[in-house]
Amino acid sequence: MRRIAIFFLKKSQLVIDRSLYKWLGCNGSERKIMILDSAELAAERVRKLYWNGLFPIDPVKIAASMGVKVLKSELPPEVSGAIIKQQGQDAIIYLSADDSDQRKRFTCAHELGHFYQHLGDDKIGYVDLRHDTLSAAASQPEEIFANQFAAHLLMPETEIKRRCRDSKVELTAYFGVSAEALKYRLMNLKIKHPEFE
């Protein structure tokens, strides 16, 4: 019973952040800035509440702490992951069993971004296609938020800056992400690294 009470306390703390990504009539560029800012704040809050500070961050363990089950499944080739929540049931994240561990880590964090966006909702349903997760080309606000949430959760800016002199191999191992995910993160932070240019 104690764990459930703590979860609901933490969950109610997280719900406060939901107002951060509502745009209130902003233009396109202001809207994108608000999404990015709120994704960073959301990821930071989740990391502080549900993670022990060690790297690489394990979003599967974070999901379990938040009451979300994660399953590795046989998914169609174009699907990287999904999150489904039915009324009265806990949310379930589905990851492609065929993906690398690094891809699964990013996809799980991405799906947690969707979960965070919809805390308190009775139903959630997202099926994420490979060209939408991780890609900088994602254009829907929900996908931009989920991608940014995943990047901030797995590769916090302060930690990236602290370790930016490490080699590409060391960085990908430390953060547990693919070179592609790390390249996008460095690019978005405007950090130059000789192995990612």
PDB file of C-alpha atoms in Angstrom:
ATOM      1  CA  MET A   1       0.000   0.000   0.000  1.00  0.00           C
ATOM      2  CA  ARG A   2       2.853   2.369   0.800  1.00  0.00           C
ATOM      3  CA  ARG A   3       4.320   2.127  -2.735  1.00  0.00           C
ATOM      4  CA  ILE A   4       0.965   3.033  -4.289  1.00  0.00           C
ATOM      5  CA  ALA A   5       0.612   6.076  -2.041  1.00  0.00           C
ATOM      6  CA  ILE A   6       4.124   7.263  -2.938  1.00  0.00           C
ATOM      7  CA  PHE A   7       3.435   6.735  -6.641  1.00  0.00           C
ATOM      8  CA  PHE A   8       0.284   8.823  -6.514  1.00  0.00           C
ATOM      9  CA  LEU A   9       2.099  11.562  -4.620  1.00  0.00           C
ATOM     10  CA  LYS A  10       4.856  11.596  -7.244  1.00  0.00           C
ATOM     11  CA  LYS A  11       2.314  11.342 -10.059  1.00  0.00           C
ATOM     12  CA  SER A  12       0.439  14.388  -8.768  1.00  0.00           C
ATOM     13  CA  GLN A  13       3.732  16.314  -8.628  1.00  0.00           C
ATOM     14  CA  LEU A  14       4.316  15.430 -12.281  1.00  0.00           C
ATOM     15  CA  VAL A  15       0.855  16.527 -13.368  1.00  0.00           C
ATOM     16  CA  ILE A  16       1.730  20.108 -12.432  1.00  0.00           C
ATOM     17  CA  ASP A  17       4.154  20.210 -15.391  1.00  0.00           C
ATOM     18  CA  ARG A  18       1.412  19.374 -17.935  1.00  0.00           C
ATOM     19  CA  SER A  19       0.512  23.053 -18.238  1.00  0.00           C
ATOM     20  CA  LEU A  20       4.019  23.840 -19.492  1.00  0.00           C
ATOM     21  CA  TYR A  21       3.487  22.378 -22.957  1.00  0.00           C
ATOM     22  CA  LYS A  22       0.140  23.969 -23.730  1.00  0.00           C
ATOM     23  CA  TRP A  23       0.831  26.781 -26.110  1.00  0.00           C
ATOM     24  CA  LEU A  24      -1.804  29.340 -25.271  1.00  0.00           C
ATOM     25  CA  GLY A  25      -1.993  30.757 -28.785  1.00  0.00           C
ATOM     26  CA  CYS A  26       1.734  31.030 -29.533  1.00  0.00           C
ATOM     27  CA  ASN A  27       3.082  31.228 -33.083  1.00  0.00           C
ATOM     28  CA  GLY A  28       4.960  28.256 -34.576  1.00  0.00           C
ATOM     29  CA  SER A  29       8.466  29.117 -33.349  1.00  0.00           C
ATOM     30  CA  GLU A  30       7.269  30.020 -29.840  1.00  0.00           C
ATOM     31  CA  ARG A  31       5.304  26.768 -29.741  1.00  0.00           C
ATOM     32  CA  LYS A  32       8.411  24.708 -30.574  1.00  0.00           C
ATOM     33  CA  ILE A  33      10.433  26.494 -27.877  1.00  0.00           C
ATOM     34  CA  MET A  34       7.716  25.752 -25.308  1.00  0.00           C
ATOM     35  CA  ILE A  35       7.673  22.081 -26.308  1.00  0.00           C
ATOM     36  CA  LEU A  36      11.443  21.814 -25.960  1.00  0.00           C
ATOM     37  CA  ASP A  37      11.505  23.670 -22.640  1.00  0.00           C
ATOM     38  CA  SER A  38       8.716  21.584 -21.178  1.00  0.00           C
ATOM     39  CA  ALA A  39      10.275  18.330 -22.428  1.00  0.00           C
ATOM     40  CA  GLU A  40      13.500  19.246 -20.660  1.00  0.00           C
ATOM     41  CA  LEU A  41      11.706  20.108 -17.414  1.00  0.00           C
ATOM     42  CA  ALA A  42       9.572  16.965 -17.601  1.00  0.00           C
ATOM     43  CA  ALA A  43      12.584  14.703 -18.197  1.00  0.00           C
ATOM     44  CA  GLU A  44      14.500  16.351 -15.378  1.00  0.00           C
ATOM     45  CA  ARG A  45      11.576  15.885 -12.999  1.00  0.00           C
ATOM     46  CA  VAL A  46      11.141  12.201 -13.949  1.00  0.00           C
ATOM     47  CA  ARG A  47      14.885  11.540 -13.671  1.00  0.00           C
ATOM     48  CA  LYS A  48      15.044  13.131 -10.215  1.00  0.00           C
ATOM     49  CA  LEU A  49      11.973  11.310  -8.922  1.00  0.00           C
ATOM     50  CA  TYR A  50      12.566   7.867 -10.410  1.00  0.00           C
ATOM     51  CA  TRP A  51      16.277   7.356 -11.100  1.00  0.00           C
ATOM     52  CA  ASN A  52      19.322   6.769  -8.884  1.00  0.00           C
ATOM     53  CA  GLY A  53      21.721   9.032 -10.802  1.00  0.00           C
ATOM     54  CA  LEU A  54      23.820   6.281 -12.404  1.00  0.00           C
ATOM     55  CA  PHE A  55      24.486   5.915 -16.133  1.00  0.00           C
ATOM     56  CA  PRO A  56      23.329   4.584 -18.457  1.00  0.00           C
ATOM     57  CA  ILE A  57      19.803   5.497 -17.441  1.00  0.00           C
ATOM     58  CA  ASP A  58      17.382   2.582 -17.722  1.00  0.00           C
ATOM     59  CA  PRO A  59      13.965   3.829 -18.876  1.00  0.00           C
ATOM     60  CA  VAL A  60      12.482   0.343 -18.359  1.00  0.00           C
ATOM     61  CA  LYS A  61      13.209   0.618 -14.618  1.00  0.00           C
ATOM     62  CA  ILE A  62      11.862   4.170 -14.591  1.00  0.00           C
ATOM     63  CA  ALA A  63       8.701   2.951 -16.334  1.00  0.00           C
ATOM     64  CA  ALA A  64       8.257   0.217 -13.712  1.00  0.00           C
ATOM     65  CA  SER A  65       8.646   2.816 -10.937  1.00  0.00           C
ATOM     66  CA  MET A  66       5.923   4.876 -12.631  1.00  0.00           C
ATOM     67  CA  GLY A  67       3.580   1.873 -12.861  1.00  0.00           C
ATOM     68  CA  VAL A  68       4.109   1.256 -16.591  1.00  0.00           C
ATOM     69  CA  LYS A  69       4.807  -2.259 -17.849  1.00  0.00           C
ATOM     70  CA  VAL A  70       7.337  -2.692 -20.693  1.00  0.00           C
ATOM     71  CA  LEU A  71       7.189  -5.651 -23.083  1.00  0.00           C
ATOM     72  CA  LYS A  72       9.487  -6.691 -25.914  1.00  0.00           C
ATOM     73  CA  SER A  73       7.251  -7.791 -28.786  1.00  0.00           C
ATOM     74  CA  GLU A  74       7.274  -8.793 -32.417  1.00  0.00           C
ATOM     75  CA  LEU A  75       6.162  -5.575 -34.104  1.00  0.00           C
ATOM     76  CA  PRO A  76       5.777  -4.754 -37.804  1.00  0.00           C
ATOM     77  CA  PRO A  77       9.137  -3.660 -39.306  1.00  0.00           C
ATOM     78  CA  GLU A  78       8.059  -0.005 -39.630  1.00  0.00           C
ATOM     79  CA  VAL A  79       7.013   0.219 -35.932  1.00  0.00           C
ATOM     80  CA  SER A  80       9.628   1.056 -33.316  1.00  0.00           C
ATOM     81  CA  GLY A  81       7.310   1.071 -30.312  1.00  0.00           C
ATOM     82  CA  ALA A  82       3.905   1.800 -28.870  1.00  0.00           C
ATOM     83  CA  ILE A  83       2.187   2.757 -25.647  1.00  0.00           C
ATOM     84  CA  ILE A  84      -1.355   1.681 -24.879  1.00  0.00           C
ATOM     85  CA  LYS A  85      -3.494   2.432 -21.834  1.00  0.00           C
ATOM     86  CA  GLN A  86      -7.096   1.364 -21.510  1.00  0.00           C
ATOM     87  CA  GLN A  87      -9.477   2.812 -18.946  1.00  0.00           C
ATOM     88  CA  GLY A  88      -8.966   1.193 -15.551  1.00  0.00           C
ATOM     89  CA  GLN A  89      -5.687  -0.478 -16.586  1.00  0.00           C
ATOM     90  CA  ASP A  90      -2.022   0.383 -16.304  1.00  0.00           C
ATOM     91  CA  ALA A  91      -0.178   1.588 -19.387  1.00  0.00           C
ATOM     92  CA  ILE A  92       1.945  -0.857 -21.380  1.00  0.00           C
ATOM     93  CA  ILE A  93       4.911   0.073 -23.566  1.00  0.00           C
ATOM     94  CA  TYR A  94       5.713  -2.268 -26.444  1.00  0.00           C
ATOM     95  CA  LEU A  95       9.259  -2.330 -27.841  1.00  0.00           C
ATOM     96  CA  SER A  96      10.424  -4.133 -30.961  1.00  0.00           C
ATOM     97  CA  ALA A  97      12.249  -7.295 -29.884  1.00  0.00           C
ATOM     98  CA  ASP A  98      14.398  -7.035 -33.021  1.00  0.00           C
ATOM     99  CA  ASP A  99      15.882  -3.621 -32.176  1.00  0.00           C
ATOM    100  CA  SER A 100      19.295  -3.079 -30.574  1.00  0.00           C
ATOM    101  CA  ASP A 101      19.439  -2.398 -26.839  1.00  0.00           C
ATOM    102  CA  GLN A 102      20.336   1.226 -27.584  1.00  0.00           C
ATOM    103  CA  ARG A 103      17.307   1.645 -29.860  1.00  0.00           C
ATOM    104  CA  LYS A 104      15.023   0.002 -27.284  1.00  0.00           C
ATOM    105  CA  ARG A 105      16.340   2.376 -24.606  1.00  0.00           C
ATOM    106  CA  PHE A 106      15.548   5.459 -26.707  1.00  0.00           C
ATOM    107  CA  THR A 107      12.165   4.114 -27.837  1.00  0.00           C
ATOM    108  CA  CYS A 108      11.167   3.295 -24.251  1.00  0.00           C
ATOM    109  CA  ALA A 109      12.153   6.803 -23.132  1.00  0.00           C
ATOM    110  CA  HIS A 110      10.189   8.223 -26.092  1.00  0.00           C
ATOM    111  CA  GLU A 111       7.084   6.264 -25.054  1.00  0.00           C
ATOM    112  CA  LEU A 112       7.536   7.507 -21.474  1.00  0.00           C
ATOM    113  CA  GLY A 113       7.391  11.004 -22.950  1.00  0.00           C
ATOM    114  CA  HIS A 114       3.956  10.184 -24.344  1.00  0.00           C
ATOM    115  CA  PHE A 115       2.937   8.724 -20.970  1.00  0.00           C
ATOM    116  CA  TYR A 116       4.071  11.881 -19.194  1.00  0.00           C
ATOM    117  CA  GLN A 117       2.112  14.086 -21.613  1.00  0.00           C
ATOM    118  CA  HIS A 118      -1.059  12.185 -20.762  1.00  0.00           C
ATOM    119  CA  LEU A 119      -0.747  11.611 -17.018  1.00  0.00           C
ATOM    120  CA  GLY A 120      -4.202  11.276 -15.589  1.00  0.00           C
ATOM    121  CA  ASP A 121      -5.834  10.391 -18.925  1.00  0.00           C
ATOM    122  CA  ASP A 122      -8.032   7.290 -18.970  1.00  0.00           C
ATOM    123  CA  LYS A 123      -6.758   6.192 -22.367  1.00  0.00           C
ATOM    124  CA  ILE A 124      -3.475   6.569 -24.212  1.00  0.00           C
ATOM    125  CA  GLY A 125      -2.641   5.172 -27.608  1.00  0.00           C
ATOM    126  CA  TYR A 126       0.461   5.857 -29.684  1.00  0.00           C
ATOM    127  CA  VAL A 127       2.101   3.667 -32.299  1.00  0.00           C
ATOM    128  CA  ASP A 128       5.433   5.191 -33.257  1.00  0.00           C
ATOM    129  CA  LEU A 129       6.897   4.619 -36.682  1.00  0.00           C
ATOM    130  CA  ARG A 130      10.639   4.490 -37.176  1.00  0.00           C
ATOM    131  CA  HIS A 131      10.773   7.766 -39.105  1.00  0.00           C
ATOM    132  CA  ASP A 132       9.094   9.625 -36.194  1.00  0.00           C
ATOM    133  CA  THR A 133      11.135   8.410 -33.233  1.00  0.00           C
ATOM    134  CA  LEU A 134      14.655   9.732 -32.952  1.00  0.00           C
ATOM    135  CA  SER A 135      14.325  11.658 -36.206  1.00  0.00           C
ATOM    136  CA  ALA A 136      14.838  15.390 -36.110  1.00  0.00           C
ATOM    137  CA  ALA A 137      12.200  15.555 -38.841  1.00  0.00           C
ATOM    138  CA  ALA A 138       9.285  14.725 -36.514  1.00  0.00           C
ATOM    139  CA  SER A 139       6.740  17.503 -36.967  1.00  0.00           C
ATOM    140  CA  GLN A 140       3.757  16.679 -34.755  1.00  0.00           C
ATOM    141  CA  PRO A 141       3.963  18.420 -31.350  1.00  0.00           C
ATOM    142  CA  GLU A 142       3.445  15.143 -29.467  1.00  0.00           C
ATOM    143  CA  GLU A 143       6.317  13.496 -31.355  1.00  0.00           C
ATOM    144  CA  ILE A 144       8.629  16.483 -30.931  1.00  0.00           C
ATOM    145  CA  PHE A 145       7.895  16.429 -27.191  1.00  0.00           C
ATOM    146  CA  ALA A 146       8.461  12.651 -26.900  1.00  0.00           C
ATOM    147  CA  ASN A 147      11.743  12.816 -28.857  1.00  0.00           C
ATOM    148  CA  GLN A 148      13.022  15.730 -26.794  1.00  0.00           C
ATOM    149  CA  PHE A 149      11.873  14.094 -23.550  1.00  0.00           C
ATOM    150  CA  ALA A 150      13.813  10.923 -24.452  1.00  0.00           C
ATOM    151  CA  ALA A 151      16.943  12.879 -25.364  1.00  0.00           C
ATOM    152  CA  HIS A 152      16.838  14.942 -22.157  1.00  0.00           C
ATOM    153  CA  LEU A 153      16.063  11.898 -20.009  1.00  0.00           C
ATOM    154  CA  LEU A 154      18.846   9.678 -21.365  1.00  0.00           C
ATOM    155  CA  MET A 155      21.457  12.351 -22.154  1.00  0.00           C
ATOM    156  CA  PRO A 156      21.114  15.246 -19.689  1.00  0.00           C
ATOM    157  CA  GLU A 157      22.792  18.435 -20.888  1.00  0.00           C
ATOM    158  CA  THR A 158      24.997  18.809 -17.815  1.00  0.00           C
ATOM    159  CA  GLU A 159      26.287  15.247 -18.171  1.00  0.00           C
ATOM    160  CA  ILE A 160      26.857  15.635 -21.923  1.00  0.00           C
ATOM    161  CA  LYS A 161      28.900  18.802 -21.296  1.00  0.00           C
ATOM    162  CA  ARG A 162      30.858  17.110 -18.516  1.00  0.00           C
ATOM    163  CA  ARG A 163      31.780  14.167 -20.760  1.00  0.00           C
ATOM    164  CA  CYS A 164      32.050  15.869 -24.168  1.00  0.00           C
ATOM    165  CA  ARG A 165      35.806  15.219 -24.437  1.00  0.00           C
ATOM    166  CA  ASP A 166      35.232  11.452 -24.319  1.00  0.00           C
ATOM    167  CA  SER A 167      35.452   9.438 -27.526  1.00  0.00           C
ATOM    168  CA  LYS A 168      32.398   8.507 -29.565  1.00  0.00           C
ATOM    169  CA  VAL A 169      32.665   4.900 -28.326  1.00  0.00           C
ATOM    170  CA  GLU A 170      32.962   6.005 -24.690  1.00  0.00           C
ATOM    171  CA  LEU A 171      29.998   8.387 -24.982  1.00  0.00           C
ATOM    172  CA  THR A 172      27.659   5.875 -26.633  1.00  0.00           C
ATOM    173  CA  ALA A 173      28.580   3.254 -24.013  1.00  0.00           C
ATOM    174  CA  TYR A 174      28.231   5.689 -21.095  1.00  0.00           C
ATOM    175  CA  PHE A 175      24.782   6.932 -22.150  1.00  0.00           C
ATOM    176  CA  GLY A 176      23.676   3.585 -23.623  1.00  0.00           C
ATOM    177  CA  VAL A 177      22.431   5.211 -26.829  1.00  0.00           C
ATOM    178  CA  SER A 178      23.213   4.879 -30.508  1.00  0.00           C
ATOM    179  CA  ALA A 179      25.728   7.111 -32.255  1.00  0.00           C
ATOM    180  CA  GLU A 180      22.799   8.578 -34.221  1.00  0.00           C
ATOM    181  CA  ALA A 181      20.912   9.573 -31.047  1.00  0.00           C
ATOM    182  CA  LEU A 182      24.068  11.095 -29.595  1.00  0.00           C
ATOM    183  CA  LYS A 183      24.772  12.986 -32.830  1.00  0.00           C
ATOM    184  CA  TYR A 184      21.290  14.599 -32.736  1.00  0.00           C
ATOM    185  CA  ARG A 185      21.708  15.454 -29.057  1.00  0.00           C
ATOM    186  CA  LEU A 186      25.088  17.116 -29.593  1.00  0.00           C
ATOM    187  CA  MET A 187      23.725  18.980 -32.608  1.00  0.00           C
ATOM    188  CA  ASN A 188      20.694  20.255 -30.656  1.00  0.00           C
ATOM    189  CA  LEU A 189      22.961  21.384 -27.814  1.00  0.00           C
ATOM    190  CA  LYS A 190      25.319  23.034 -30.335  1.00  0.00           C
ATOM    191  CA  ILE A 191      28.257  21.040 -28.954  1.00  0.00           C
ATOM    192  CA  LYS A 192      30.968  20.244 -31.468  1.00  0.00           C
ATOM    193  CA  HIS A 193      32.702  16.882 -31.257  1.00  0.00           C
ATOM    194  CA  PRO A 194      35.296  15.858 -33.855  1.00  0.00           C
ATOM    195  CA  GLU A 195      33.873  12.335 -34.229  1.00  0.00           C
ATOM    196  CA  PHE A 196      30.336  13.609 -34.929  1.00  0.00           C
ATOM    197  CA  GLU A 197      31.045  16.198 -37.637  1.00  0.00           C
TER     198      GLU A 197
END
